[in-house]
Amino acid sequence: MSRDGSKQGMSTRLTSYGDEGFSLFLRKAFIKGMGYSDDALSRPIIGIANTYSGYNACHGNVPGLIESVKRGVMLAGGLPIDFPTISLHESFSHPTSMYLRNLMAMDTEEMIRAQPMDAVVLIGGCDKTVPAQLMAAASAGTPAIQLVTGPMLAGSHRGTRVGACTDCRRFWSSYRGQEIDDQEIAEVNDKLVPTVGTCSVMGTASTMACLAEALGMMLPGSATAPAVFADRLRFAEQTGTEAVRIALEKITPETIMTQAAFENALRVLLALGGSTNALIHLTAIAGRLGIDIDLAAFDRMSRETPVLIDLKPSGDHYMEDLHHAGGLAALLREIRPLLHTDVITINKRTLGENIDSVPVILNQNVVRSRENPIFGQGGIAVLKGNLAPNGAIIKQSAASARLMKHTGRAVVFTSMEDLVNRIDDPDLDVHADDVLVLQNIGPKGAPGMPEAGLIPIPRKLAIQGVKDMLRISDGRMSGTASGTIVLHVSPEAAHNGPLALVRDGDLIELDVENRVIALKVNDHELDKRRQETPFETPTENVLGYRKMFLEQILQAEEGCDFRFSRPPLTSKVPR
Ligand code: FES
């Protein structure tokens, strides 16, 4: 029992035997088999979601973090108990990690609900893990605090700093363009990931870490500390201590992740030049709390929020540089007039108080002032038009200025397989001014909306030195990638979207300034094609998780969550 007489710790969430006294007796008998005393078992219990996996280098430091979290919990008088959940690494998730994000969210949510814990520390890091954990926390309603594994350090290749995964893509594209040879590509493969931890640029993992801090679900300063720094372990210890406090004070996720907190997170996403994936993830997390993210209002926000972080892929630096420059607080301070600074965060202080508590680092060149931005508007722009009636997005801060207003001839690939088979065909009819279109890589179509939106430049053009082309798909793109890439076209091709109607030679217009993405084909012809392109969701002969996925998955603007996991939407952000 807690001090106020309510049930806590071991007495909660008992297994159903029809006799609660027996359920508790049996539970304690079993756990005592691991050597616990009655004193230990009478404490508030802090669950720790253990996402260590031998397949996940981004979580390679989790064992050390758990040890530090446990120390913090015990210093505050709680009992820490770690438990395993699914762990997802981007490069070890077939067909794509997004296919598994909701499974991890369900696993985490149900294990929080199933086991006795008064609060939970969620240790995530790699791209889909933090979103899955925050979705789970929002649904489970148990006091929760996020901890991330932290970014890896940058490496060095022939005297140049390199890091996953912007430089992975850069070197691979140079290799495809025959600018570097077999020996150099093998050499750099050893240098791109020099330590454990998450990707060292402002990719999805770094973006989500910053957004978790901006949302108030993670301790101030903890988004950027590298995975191998002592700072990271100290944040873990402090997280354990805070977890005991939020358990005793019953601070639940919905009291932190409010409408105002999501507005702050959207602002930060734009000012970071952050990953486009994060918009889908924020939409999914907010949706779990009945909050809708309004894409049109988000776009208006984008027009007044400059990109200030000089990190790859929009800029030049790496996450460790942002940490040395003062971490996320340095950015929050710059955009302070655009934030709700009175929101309460997980450490019981307001966002404004947290910003004030971090020393200002002078003479740093990673976080720009609003007068001297990396890019004058937010990193992401929302597009609309007859090709994407429900919206599409472009990471305008990482696109080519010359292609921001462009009309070109479509070169269409109908699937991933079609792309792989033909993209490097020397006879492919393609020119540098064409628009590469990839259909059927959306949430249902692929399925799982893989990060294949960064369609490779056809080899024959890459060899001629072509570095960027306008590319359009209903898929996603890694947060570490750059180029003039239109993503998340909705509805997707496999959900009756107009993208399915594009044919080779059609003209497509992109006008980012006016937020237009248009297929220049008349309505009569599109109707005719619609009759010839029957929509079909292949759920027959499909079983298990895949069947549930295909039947339940929502489109990008709804966060690609499962329909049955979203309560009715009762409010909107930005307001
Ligand atoms: Fe894990 Fe990039 S692959 S963060």
Coordinates of C-alpha atoms and ligand atoms in Angstrom, one line a residue:
M1 CA 0.0 0.0 0.0
S2 CA 1.1 3.6 -0.6
R3 CA 1.2 6.3 2.1
D4 CA -2.3 7.5 1.0
G5 CA -3.7 4.0 1.4
S6 CA -4.1 3.3 -2.3
K7 CA -2.6 0.1 -3.8
Q8 CA 0.9 0.3 -5.2
G9 CA 3.7 -1.9 -6.5
M10 CA 3.3 -5.6 -6.1
S11 CA -0.3 -5.3 -5.0
T12 CA -1.4 -3.9 -8.4
R13 CA -2.4 -5.7 -11.6
L14 CA -2.8 -9.1 -10.0
T15 CA -3.2 -12.2 -12.0
S16 CA -6.8 -13.3 -11.9
Y17 CA -7.3 -16.4 -9.7
G18 CA -10.5 -15.2 -8.1
D19 CA -8.7 -14.6 -4.8
E20 CA -6.6 -11.4 -4.7
G21 CA -4.9 -12.4 -1.4
F22 CA -3.7 -15.7 -3.0
S23 CA -2.7 -13.9 -6.2
L24 CA -0.4 -11.6 -4.2
F25 CA 0.9 -14.5 -2.1
L26 CA 1.8 -16.5 -5.2
R27 CA 3.4 -13.5 -7.0
K28 CA 5.6 -12.7 -4.0
A29 CA 6.5 -16.4 -3.6
F30 CA 7.8 -16.5 -7.2
I31 CA 9.7 -13.3 -7.3
K32 CA 11.3 -14.2 -4.0
G33 CA 12.9 -17.0 -5.9
M34 CA 15.2 -14.2 -7.3
G35 CA 16.2 -13.2 -3.8
Y36 CA 14.0 -10.2 -3.1
S37 CA 13.1 -9.3 0.5
D38 CA 9.6 -8.2 1.8
D39 CA 11.1 -4.7 2.3
A40 CA 12.2 -4.5 -1.3
L41 CA 8.8 -5.8 -2.5
S42 CA 6.9 -3.1 -0.4
R43 CA 8.5 -0.2 -2.4
P44 CA 7.0 1.6 -5.3
I45 CA 8.0 -0.4 -8.4
I46 CA 9.6 1.3 -11.4
G47 CA 9.4 -0.8 -14.5
I48 CA 12.3 -0.3 -17.0
A49 CA 11.6 -1.2 -20.7
N50 CA 14.7 -3.1 -21.7
T51 CA 15.2 -2.8 -25.5
Y52 CA 18.7 -4.3 -25.6
S53 CA 19.1 -6.6 -28.6
G54 CA 22.1 -8.2 -30.2
Y55 CA 20.7 -6.9 -33.5
N56 CA 20.5 -3.3 -32.4
A57 CA 23.8 -1.3 -32.2
C58 CA 21.8 1.8 -31.6
H59 CA 20.8 0.3 -28.3
G60 CA 24.2 -1.2 -27.5
N61 CA 24.6 0.8 -24.3
V62 CA 21.2 -0.2 -22.8
P63 CA 22.7 -2.6 -20.2
G64 CA 24.8 0.3 -18.7
L65 CA 21.8 2.6 -18.8
I66 CA 19.6 0.1 -17.0
E67 CA 22.3 -0.1 -14.3
S68 CA 22.3 3.7 -13.9
V69 CA 18.5 3.9 -13.9
K70 CA 18.3 1.3 -11.2
R71 CA 20.8 3.2 -9.1
G72 CA 18.7 6.4 -9.4
V73 CA 15.5 4.4 -8.5
M74 CA 17.0 2.9 -5.4
L75 CA 18.5 6.3 -4.3
A76 CA 14.9 7.5 -4.3
G77 CA 13.6 4.5 -2.4
G78 CA 12.0 2.6 -5.2
L79 CA 12.4 -0.9 -6.5
P80 CA 13.5 -1.1 -10.2
I81 CA 12.6 -4.1 -12.3
D82 CA 13.5 -4.3 -16.0
F83 CA 11.5 -6.2 -18.5
P84 CA 12.1 -7.0 -22.2
T85 CA 10.1 -5.6 -25.1
I86 CA 10.6 -5.8 -28.8
S87 CA 13.6 -3.8 -30.1
L88 CA 13.7 -2.4 -33.6
H89 CA 16.8 -1.4 -35.6
E90 CA 16.3 0.2 -39.0
S91 CA 18.7 -2.1 -40.9
F92 CA 17.4 -5.3 -39.2
S93 CA 13.7 -4.9 -39.7
H94 CA 12.3 -6.7 -42.8
P95 CA 10.5 -5.5 -44.8
T96 CA 10.8 -2.1 -42.9
S97 CA 10.7 -1.0 -39.3
M98 CA 7.5 1.0 -39.8
Y99 CA 5.7 -2.3 -40.4
L100 CA 6.7 -3.2 -36.8
R101 CA 6.4 0.1 -35.0
N102 CA 2.7 -0.5 -34.0
L103 CA 3.6 -4.0 -32.9
M104 CA 6.2 -2.6 -30.6
A105 CA 3.7 -0.1 -29.3
M106 CA 1.2 -2.8 -28.6
D107 CA 3.8 -5.0 -26.9
T108 CA 5.0 -2.2 -24.7
E109 CA 1.5 -0.9 -23.9
E110 CA 0.3 -4.4 -22.9
M111 CA 3.4 -5.3 -20.9
I112 CA 3.0 -2.0 -18.9
R113 CA -0.6 -2.8 -18.3
A114 CA 0.1 -6.5 -17.4
Q115 CA 2.9 -6.1 -14.9
P116 CA 3.0 -4.4 -11.5
M117 CA 4.7 -1.0 -11.9
D118 CA 3.9 2.4 -10.5
A119 CA 5.9 4.1 -13.2
V120 CA 7.9 3.1 -16.2
V121 CA 11.2 4.2 -17.7
L122 CA 11.1 3.8 -21.4
I123 CA 14.6 3.2 -22.9
G124 CA 14.4 3.8 -26.6
G125 CA 16.7 5.3 -29.3
C126 CA 16.6 3.9 -32.8
D127 CA 14.0 5.5 -35.1
K128 CA 10.8 3.6 -34.3
T129 CA 11.4 2.8 -30.7
V130 CA 10.8 6.2 -29.1
P131 CA 7.5 6.7 -31.1
A132 CA 6.3 3.2 -30.2
Q133 CA 7.1 3.8 -26.5
L134 CA 5.4 7.2 -26.4
M135 CA 2.3 5.7 -28.2
A136 CA 2.3 2.9 -25.6
A137 CA 2.7 5.3 -22.7
A138 CA -0.1 7.5 -24.0
S139 CA -2.5 4.6 -24.2
A140 CA -1.5 2.8 -21.0
G141 CA -1.8 5.9 -18.9
T142 CA 0.8 4.8 -16.3
P143 CA 3.3 7.4 -15.2
A144 CA 6.1 7.2 -17.7
I145 CA 9.4 8.9 -18.4
Q146 CA 11.5 8.6 -21.6
L147 CA 15.2 7.9 -21.7
V148 CA 17.1 7.7 -25.0
T149 CA 20.3 5.8 -25.7
G150 CA 21.9 8.9 -27.2
P151 CA 23.7 9.5 -30.5
M152 CA 26.9 7.7 -31.6
L153 CA 30.0 9.8 -32.1
A154 CA 31.1 10.9 -35.6
G155 CA 33.8 9.0 -37.3
S156 CA 36.7 10.0 -39.5
H157 CA 37.4 8.8 -43.1
R158 CA 40.6 10.0 -44.8
G159 CA 40.6 13.1 -42.6
T160 CA 36.9 14.0 -43.0
R161 CA 34.3 13.6 -40.3
V162 CA 31.7 11.1 -41.3
G163 CA 28.6 9.8 -39.6
A164 CA 25.5 7.6 -40.1
C165 CA 23.6 7.9 -42.1
T166 CA 23.8 11.0 -44.2
D167 CA 27.3 10.1 -45.1
C168 CA 26.4 6.4 -45.7
R169 CA 24.0 7.7 -48.5
R170 CA 26.5 10.3 -49.8
F171 CA 29.3 7.7 -50.2
W172 CA 26.9 5.1 -51.7
S173 CA 25.7 7.6 -54.2
S174 CA 29.3 8.5 -55.1
Y175 CA 30.1 4.8 -55.5
R176 CA 27.0 4.5 -57.9
G177 CA 28.3 7.5 -59.8
Q178 CA 31.8 5.8 -60.1
E179 CA 33.4 8.7 -58.2
I180 CA 34.9 6.3 -55.6
D181 CA 36.1 2.7 -56.0
D182 CA 35.5 -0.6 -54.4
Q183 CA 38.4 -0.1 -52.0
E184 CA 37.2 3.2 -50.7
I185 CA 33.6 2.1 -50.2
A186 CA 34.8 -0.9 -48.2
E187 CA 37.1 1.4 -46.2
V188 CA 34.4 3.9 -45.3
N189 CA 32.1 1.1 -44.3
D190 CA 34.3 0.6 -41.2
K191 CA 34.2 4.3 -40.3
L192 CA 30.6 5.4 -40.5
V193 CA 29.4 3.9 -37.2
P194 CA 32.4 4.3 -34.8
T195 CA 30.4 3.7 -31.5
V196 CA 27.2 2.4 -30.3
G197 CA 24.3 4.8 -30.2
T198 CA 21.8 6.3 -32.6
C199 CA 22.7 8.0 -35.9
S200 CA 24.9 11.0 -35.4
V201 CA 22.9 13.4 -37.6
M202 CA 19.5 15.0 -37.3
G203 CA 17.8 11.9 -38.6
T204 CA 14.6 10.4 -37.2
A205 CA 16.2 9.1 -34.0
S206 CA 17.8 12.4 -33.1
T207 CA 14.6 14.3 -34.1
M208 CA 12.5 12.1 -31.9
A209 CA 14.9 12.4 -29.0
C210 CA 14.6 16.2 -29.3
L211 CA 10.8 16.0 -29.6
A212 CA 10.5 13.8 -26.6
E213 CA 12.4 16.5 -24.6
A214 CA 10.4 19.3 -26.2
L215 CA 7.2 17.4 -25.3
G216 CA 8.4 17.4 -21.7
M217 CA 8.5 13.6 -21.5
M218 CA 12.3 13.5 -21.0
L219 CA 14.7 15.3 -18.7
P220 CA 16.1 18.6 -20.0
G221 CA 19.4 18.3 -21.8
S222 CA 19.1 14.5 -22.2
A223 CA 18.2 14.4 -25.9
T224 CA 21.7 15.1 -27.2
A225 CA 24.2 13.6 -24.8
P226 CA 26.2 11.0 -26.8
A227 CA 25.7 7.3 -26.0
V228 CA 29.2 6.8 -24.8
F229 CA 29.5 9.9 -22.6
A230 CA 29.3 9.9 -18.8
D231 CA 26.6 12.6 -19.2
R232 CA 24.4 9.9 -20.6
L233 CA 24.7 7.7 -17.6
R234 CA 24.1 10.6 -15.2
F235 CA 20.9 11.4 -17.2
A236 CA 19.9 7.7 -16.7
E237 CA 20.5 7.8 -13.0
Q238 CA 18.5 11.1 -12.7
T239 CA 15.7 9.5 -14.9
G240 CA 15.4 6.7 -12.4
T241 CA 15.1 9.1 -9.5
E242 CA 12.4 11.2 -11.3
A243 CA 10.5 8.0 -12.1
V244 CA 10.0 7.4 -8.4
R245 CA 8.7 10.9 -7.9
I246 CA 6.2 10.7 -10.8
A247 CA 5.1 7.3 -9.5
L248 CA 4.4 8.7 -6.0
E249 CA 2.7 11.9 -7.5
K250 CA 0.9 9.9 -10.2
I251 CA 2.0 12.1 -13.0
T252 CA 0.5 10.4 -16.1
P253 CA 1.5 11.0 -19.7
E254 CA -1.6 12.9 -20.7
T255 CA -0.8 15.6 -18.1
I256 CA 2.5 16.2 -19.8
M257 CA 1.6 15.6 -23.4
T258 CA -1.0 18.3 -23.8
Q259 CA -2.1 20.3 -26.8
A260 CA 0.3 23.0 -25.9
A261 CA 3.1 20.5 -25.5
F262 CA 2.4 19.1 -29.0
E263 CA 2.5 22.6 -30.5
N264 CA 5.9 23.0 -28.9
A265 CA 7.1 19.7 -30.4
L266 CA 5.8 20.7 -33.9
R267 CA 7.7 24.1 -33.6
V268 CA 10.8 22.3 -32.6
L269 CA 10.5 19.8 -35.5
L270 CA 10.4 22.7 -37.9
A271 CA 13.3 24.6 -36.4
L272 CA 15.4 21.5 -36.2
G273 CA 15.1 20.8 -39.9
G274 CA 14.0 17.4 -38.4
S275 CA 13.0 14.2 -40.0
T276 CA 9.8 14.0 -42.0
N277 CA 9.1 10.7 -40.3
A278 CA 8.7 12.6 -37.0
L279 CA 5.5 14.2 -38.3
I280 CA 3.9 10.8 -38.8
H281 CA 5.1 9.7 -35.3
L282 CA 3.9 12.8 -33.5
T283 CA 0.5 12.4 -35.3
A284 CA 0.4 8.8 -34.0
I285 CA 1.3 9.8 -30.4
A286 CA -1.1 12.7 -30.3
G287 CA -3.8 10.5 -31.8
R288 CA -3.5 8.1 -28.9
L289 CA -4.6 11.0 -26.7
G290 CA -7.5 12.1 -29.0
I291 CA -5.5 15.0 -30.4
D292 CA -5.5 15.6 -34.2
I293 CA -2.5 17.2 -36.0
D294 CA -3.9 19.7 -38.5
L295 CA -1.5 19.6 -41.5
A296 CA -2.7 22.9 -42.9
A297 CA -2.1 24.7 -39.6
F298 CA 1.2 23.0 -39.3
D299 CA 2.2 24.3 -42.7
R300 CA 1.2 27.9 -41.6
M301 CA 3.5 27.3 -38.6
S302 CA 6.2 26.3 -41.0
R303 CA 6.1 29.6 -42.9
E304 CA 7.1 31.4 -39.7
T305 CA 9.5 29.0 -38.1
P306 CA 13.1 29.1 -39.5
V307 CA 15.5 26.1 -39.4
L308 CA 18.2 27.1 -37.0
I309 CA 20.1 23.9 -36.4
D310 CA 23.2 23.5 -38.5
L311 CA 23.3 19.7 -38.5
K312 CA 23.4 17.2 -41.4
P313 CA 21.4 16.6 -43.6
S314 CA 20.2 20.2 -43.7
G315 CA 23.5 21.6 -42.4
D316 CA 27.1 20.5 -41.6
H317 CA 27.5 19.3 -38.0
Y318 CA 26.8 16.2 -35.9
M319 CA 24.8 15.6 -32.7
E320 CA 27.8 15.7 -30.4
D321 CA 28.4 19.2 -31.7
L322 CA 24.8 20.2 -30.7
H323 CA 25.4 18.7 -27.3
H324 CA 28.5 20.8 -26.8
A325 CA 26.6 23.8 -28.1
G326 CA 24.1 23.6 -25.2
G327 CA 21.8 20.9 -26.5
L328 CA 18.2 21.4 -27.3
A329 CA 17.9 24.3 -24.8
A330 CA 20.1 26.4 -27.1
L331 CA 17.4 26.0 -29.8
L332 CA 14.5 26.4 -27.4
R333 CA 16.0 29.7 -26.2
E334 CA 16.2 31.0 -29.8
I335 CA 12.6 30.2 -30.6
R336 CA 11.3 31.0 -27.1
P337 CA 8.7 33.6 -28.4
L338 CA 7.1 30.8 -30.5
L339 CA 6.8 28.3 -27.6
H340 CA 4.3 27.8 -24.8
T341 CA 6.9 28.1 -22.0
D342 CA 4.4 27.6 -19.2
V343 CA 3.8 23.9 -19.8
I344 CA 4.8 21.5 -17.0
T345 CA 7.4 19.0 -17.9
I346 CA 8.3 15.6 -16.4
N347 CA 10.7 17.1 -13.8
K348 CA 7.9 19.3 -12.4
R349 CA 9.4 22.5 -13.8
T350 CA 8.0 24.5 -16.7
L351 CA 9.6 24.4 -20.1
G352 CA 10.7 28.0 -19.5
E353 CA 12.3 27.1 -16.2
N354 CA 14.2 24.3 -17.9
I355 CA 15.5 26.6 -20.6
D356 CA 16.7 29.0 -18.0
S357 CA 18.5 26.3 -16.1
V358 CA 20.9 25.5 -19.0
P359 CA 24.0 27.7 -19.3
V360 CA 24.3 29.7 -22.5
I361 CA 27.3 28.6 -24.6
L362 CA 28.9 31.6 -26.3
N363 CA 30.6 31.4 -29.7
Q364 CA 29.0 28.2 -30.8
N365 CA 28.1 27.8 -34.5
V366 CA 25.7 24.9 -34.4
V367 CA 22.5 26.7 -33.3
R368 CA 21.9 29.8 -35.4
S369 CA 20.0 32.9 -34.4
R370 CA 16.6 33.7 -35.9
E371 CA 18.2 36.5 -37.8
N372 CA 20.7 34.2 -39.4
P373 CA 18.8 30.9 -40.2
I374 CA 20.0 27.9 -42.1
F375 CA 16.7 28.1 -44.0
G376 CA 14.1 30.9 -43.8
Q377 CA 11.1 28.7 -43.2
G378 CA 10.5 25.4 -41.4
G379 CA 12.2 22.2 -42.6
I380 CA 8.9 20.6 -43.8
A381 CA 6.3 22.0 -46.2
V382 CA 2.9 20.5 -46.7
L383 CA 1.8 20.1 -50.3
K384 CA -1.7 19.6 -51.8
G385 CA -3.2 19.2 -55.2
N386 CA -5.0 16.7 -57.4
L387 CA -2.1 14.3 -57.0
A388 CA -2.3 14.3 -53.1
P389 CA -5.8 15.4 -52.1
N390 CA -5.1 14.5 -48.4
G391 CA -1.6 16.0 -48.5
A392 CA 2.0 15.2 -49.1
I393 CA 5.2 16.7 -47.6
I394 CA 8.6 17.8 -48.7
K395 CA 11.7 18.5 -46.6
Q396 CA 12.3 21.8 -48.2
S397 CA 15.4 22.6 -46.1
A398 CA 17.2 19.6 -47.7
A399 CA 15.9 20.0 -51.3
S400 CA 17.6 21.6 -54.3
A401 CA 16.5 25.3 -54.7
R402 CA 16.4 24.9 -58.5
L403 CA 13.8 22.2 -58.3
M404 CA 11.4 23.9 -55.8
K405 CA 9.4 25.1 -58.8
H406 CA 9.5 22.5 -61.5
T407 CA 7.4 20.8 -64.1
G408 CA 8.6 17.6 -65.6
R409 CA 7.7 14.4 -67.4
A410 CA 6.8 11.4 -65.2
V411 CA 8.9 8.2 -65.3
V412 CA 6.8 5.8 -63.4
F413 CA 7.8 2.7 -61.4
T414 CA 4.8 0.7 -60.2
S415 CA 6.5 -1.1 -57.2
M416 CA 9.8 -1.5 -55.4
E417 CA 10.4 -4.6 -57.5
D418 CA 9.8 -2.7 -60.7
L419 CA 12.2 0.0 -59.5
V420 CA 14.9 -2.4 -58.7
N421 CA 14.5 -4.1 -62.1
R422 CA 14.6 -1.0 -64.2
I423 CA 16.3 1.9 -62.5
D424 CA 19.7 1.1 -63.8
D425 CA 18.6 -0.2 -67.2
P426 CA 20.8 1.7 -69.8
D427 CA 17.7 1.8 -72.1
L428 CA 15.5 3.5 -69.5
D429 CA 13.9 6.6 -71.1
V430 CA 14.9 9.1 -68.5
H431 CA 16.4 12.6 -68.4
A432 CA 17.7 14.8 -65.6
D433 CA 14.6 17.1 -65.8
D434 CA 12.1 14.2 -65.5
V435 CA 10.1 13.3 -62.4
L436 CA 10.7 9.9 -60.9
V437 CA 7.4 8.5 -59.5
L438 CA 7.3 5.4 -57.3
Q439 CA 3.8 3.9 -56.6
N440 CA 2.7 1.4 -54.1
I441 CA 5.2 2.0 -51.3
G442 CA 2.6 3.5 -48.9
P443 CA 1.3 2.1 -45.6
K444 CA -0.8 -0.6 -47.2
G445 CA 0.9 -0.9 -50.6
A446 CA 4.4 -2.0 -49.6
P447 CA 3.2 -2.7 -46.8
G448 CA 4.7 -0.7 -44.0
M449 CA 5.6 2.5 -45.9
P450 CA 9.4 1.8 -46.3
E451 CA 12.0 4.5 -46.5
A452 CA 12.3 4.1 -50.2
G453 CA 11.1 7.6 -51.2
L454 CA 14.8 8.5 -51.9
I455 CA 14.6 6.9 -55.3
P456 CA 18.2 6.4 -56.5
I457 CA 19.3 8.6 -59.4
P458 CA 19.4 6.2 -62.5
R459 CA 22.9 5.0 -62.9
K460 CA 23.3 6.4 -66.4
L461 CA 22.4 9.9 -65.1
A462 CA 24.5 9.5 -61.9
I463 CA 27.6 8.8 -64.0
Q464 CA 26.9 12.1 -65.9
G465 CA 27.0 13.9 -62.5
V466 CA 23.3 14.3 -61.8
K467 CA 22.9 14.6 -58.0
D468 CA 19.3 15.4 -57.6
M469 CA 16.0 15.0 -59.4
L470 CA 12.4 15.6 -58.3
R471 CA 11.1 12.3 -56.9
I472 CA 7.6 11.5 -55.7
S473 CA 6.1 8.5 -53.8
D474 CA 3.6 7.5 -51.2
G475 CA 6.5 6.2 -49.1
R476 CA 8.8 7.7 -46.5
M477 CA 12.4 8.8 -46.5
S478 CA 15.1 8.4 -43.9
G479 CA 15.6 11.5 -41.8
T480 CA 19.3 11.3 -42.7
A481 CA 18.6 11.7 -46.4
S482 CA 18.4 14.8 -48.6
G483 CA 17.1 15.7 -52.0
T484 CA 14.0 17.1 -53.7
I485 CA 11.7 14.3 -52.5
V486 CA 7.9 14.5 -52.2
L487 CA 6.8 12.0 -49.7
H488 CA 3.7 10.6 -47.8
V489 CA 1.4 11.2 -50.9
S490 CA -2.1 10.5 -49.5
P491 CA -4.3 8.7 -50.2
E492 CA -1.6 6.2 -51.2
A493 CA -1.8 4.4 -54.6
A494 CA -3.0 1.2 -52.9
H495 CA -5.8 3.0 -51.2
N496 CA -7.3 4.4 -54.3
G497 CA -5.1 7.4 -54.4
P498 CA -4.5 9.4 -57.6
L499 CA -0.8 8.5 -57.5
A500 CA -1.9 5.1 -58.9
L501 CA -3.2 6.9 -62.0
V502 CA 0.1 8.5 -63.1
R503 CA 1.5 7.1 -66.4
D504 CA 4.9 7.6 -68.1
G505 CA 5.1 10.9 -69.9
D506 CA 2.4 12.7 -67.8
L507 CA 3.4 16.2 -66.7
I508 CA 3.8 16.8 -62.9
E509 CA 4.1 20.2 -61.4
L510 CA 5.8 21.0 -58.0
D511 CA 5.5 24.5 -56.7
V512 CA 6.7 24.5 -53.1
E513 CA 6.2 28.3 -52.5
N514 CA 2.5 27.8 -53.4
R515 CA 2.4 24.3 -51.8
V516 CA 1.2 22.7 -55.0
I517 CA 1.7 19.1 -56.2
A518 CA -0.3 18.6 -59.4
L519 CA -0.8 16.0 -62.1
K520 CA -1.4 17.9 -65.3
V521 CA -3.9 15.4 -66.7
N522 CA -7.6 16.3 -67.2
D523 CA -10.3 14.9 -65.0
H524 CA -11.9 13.0 -67.8
E525 CA -8.8 11.1 -68.6
L526 CA -8.2 10.4 -64.8
D527 CA -11.7 9.0 -64.5
K528 CA -11.1 6.7 -67.4
R529 CA -7.8 5.5 -65.8
R530 CA -9.6 5.0 -62.5
Q531 CA -12.0 2.6 -64.1
E532 CA -9.0 0.7 -65.6
T533 CA -7.1 0.6 -62.3
P534 CA -9.2 -1.5 -59.9
F535 CA -8.3 -0.9 -56.3
E536 CA -7.6 -4.0 -54.4
T537 CA -6.3 -4.7 -50.9
P538 CA -4.7 -8.2 -50.9
T539 CA -6.0 -9.5 -47.5
E540 CA -7.3 -12.9 -48.7
N541 CA -4.8 -15.6 -48.0
V542 CA -3.0 -13.4 -45.5
L543 CA -2.8 -14.4 -41.9
G544 CA -1.7 -13.2 -38.5
Y545 CA -0.1 -9.8 -37.9
R546 CA 0.1 -9.0 -41.6
K547 CA -3.7 -9.4 -42.0
M548 CA -4.3 -7.2 -39.0
F549 CA -1.9 -4.7 -40.3
L550 CA -3.5 -4.5 -43.7
E551 CA -7.0 -4.2 -42.3
Q552 CA -6.2 -1.6 -39.6
I553 CA -3.4 0.6 -40.9
L554 CA -4.3 4.3 -41.3
Q555 CA -2.8 6.7 -43.8
A556 CA 0.2 9.1 -43.2
E557 CA -1.9 12.0 -42.1
E558 CA -3.4 9.8 -39.4
G559 CA 0.0 8.7 -38.1
C560 CA -0.1 5.2 -39.7
D561 CA -1.5 4.0 -36.4
F562 CA -4.0 1.1 -36.2
R563 CA -7.6 2.3 -36.4
F564 CA -8.5 0.4 -33.2
S565 CA -5.8 2.1 -31.2
R566 CA -7.0 5.6 -31.8
P567 CA -9.8 7.0 -29.6
P568 CA -12.2 9.6 -31.1
L569 CA -10.4 12.8 -31.8
T570 CA -11.5 15.6 -29.5
S571 CA -9.0 18.4 -30.2
K572 CA -6.7 19.8 -32.8
V573 CA -3.2 21.1 -32.9
P574 CA -1.8 23.6 -33.9
R575 CA -4.8 25.5 -32.6
Ligands
FES1 FE1 19.2 3.4 -35.4 FE2 19.8 5.3 -37.3 S1 19.8 3.1 -37.5 S2 19.2 5.5 -35.2

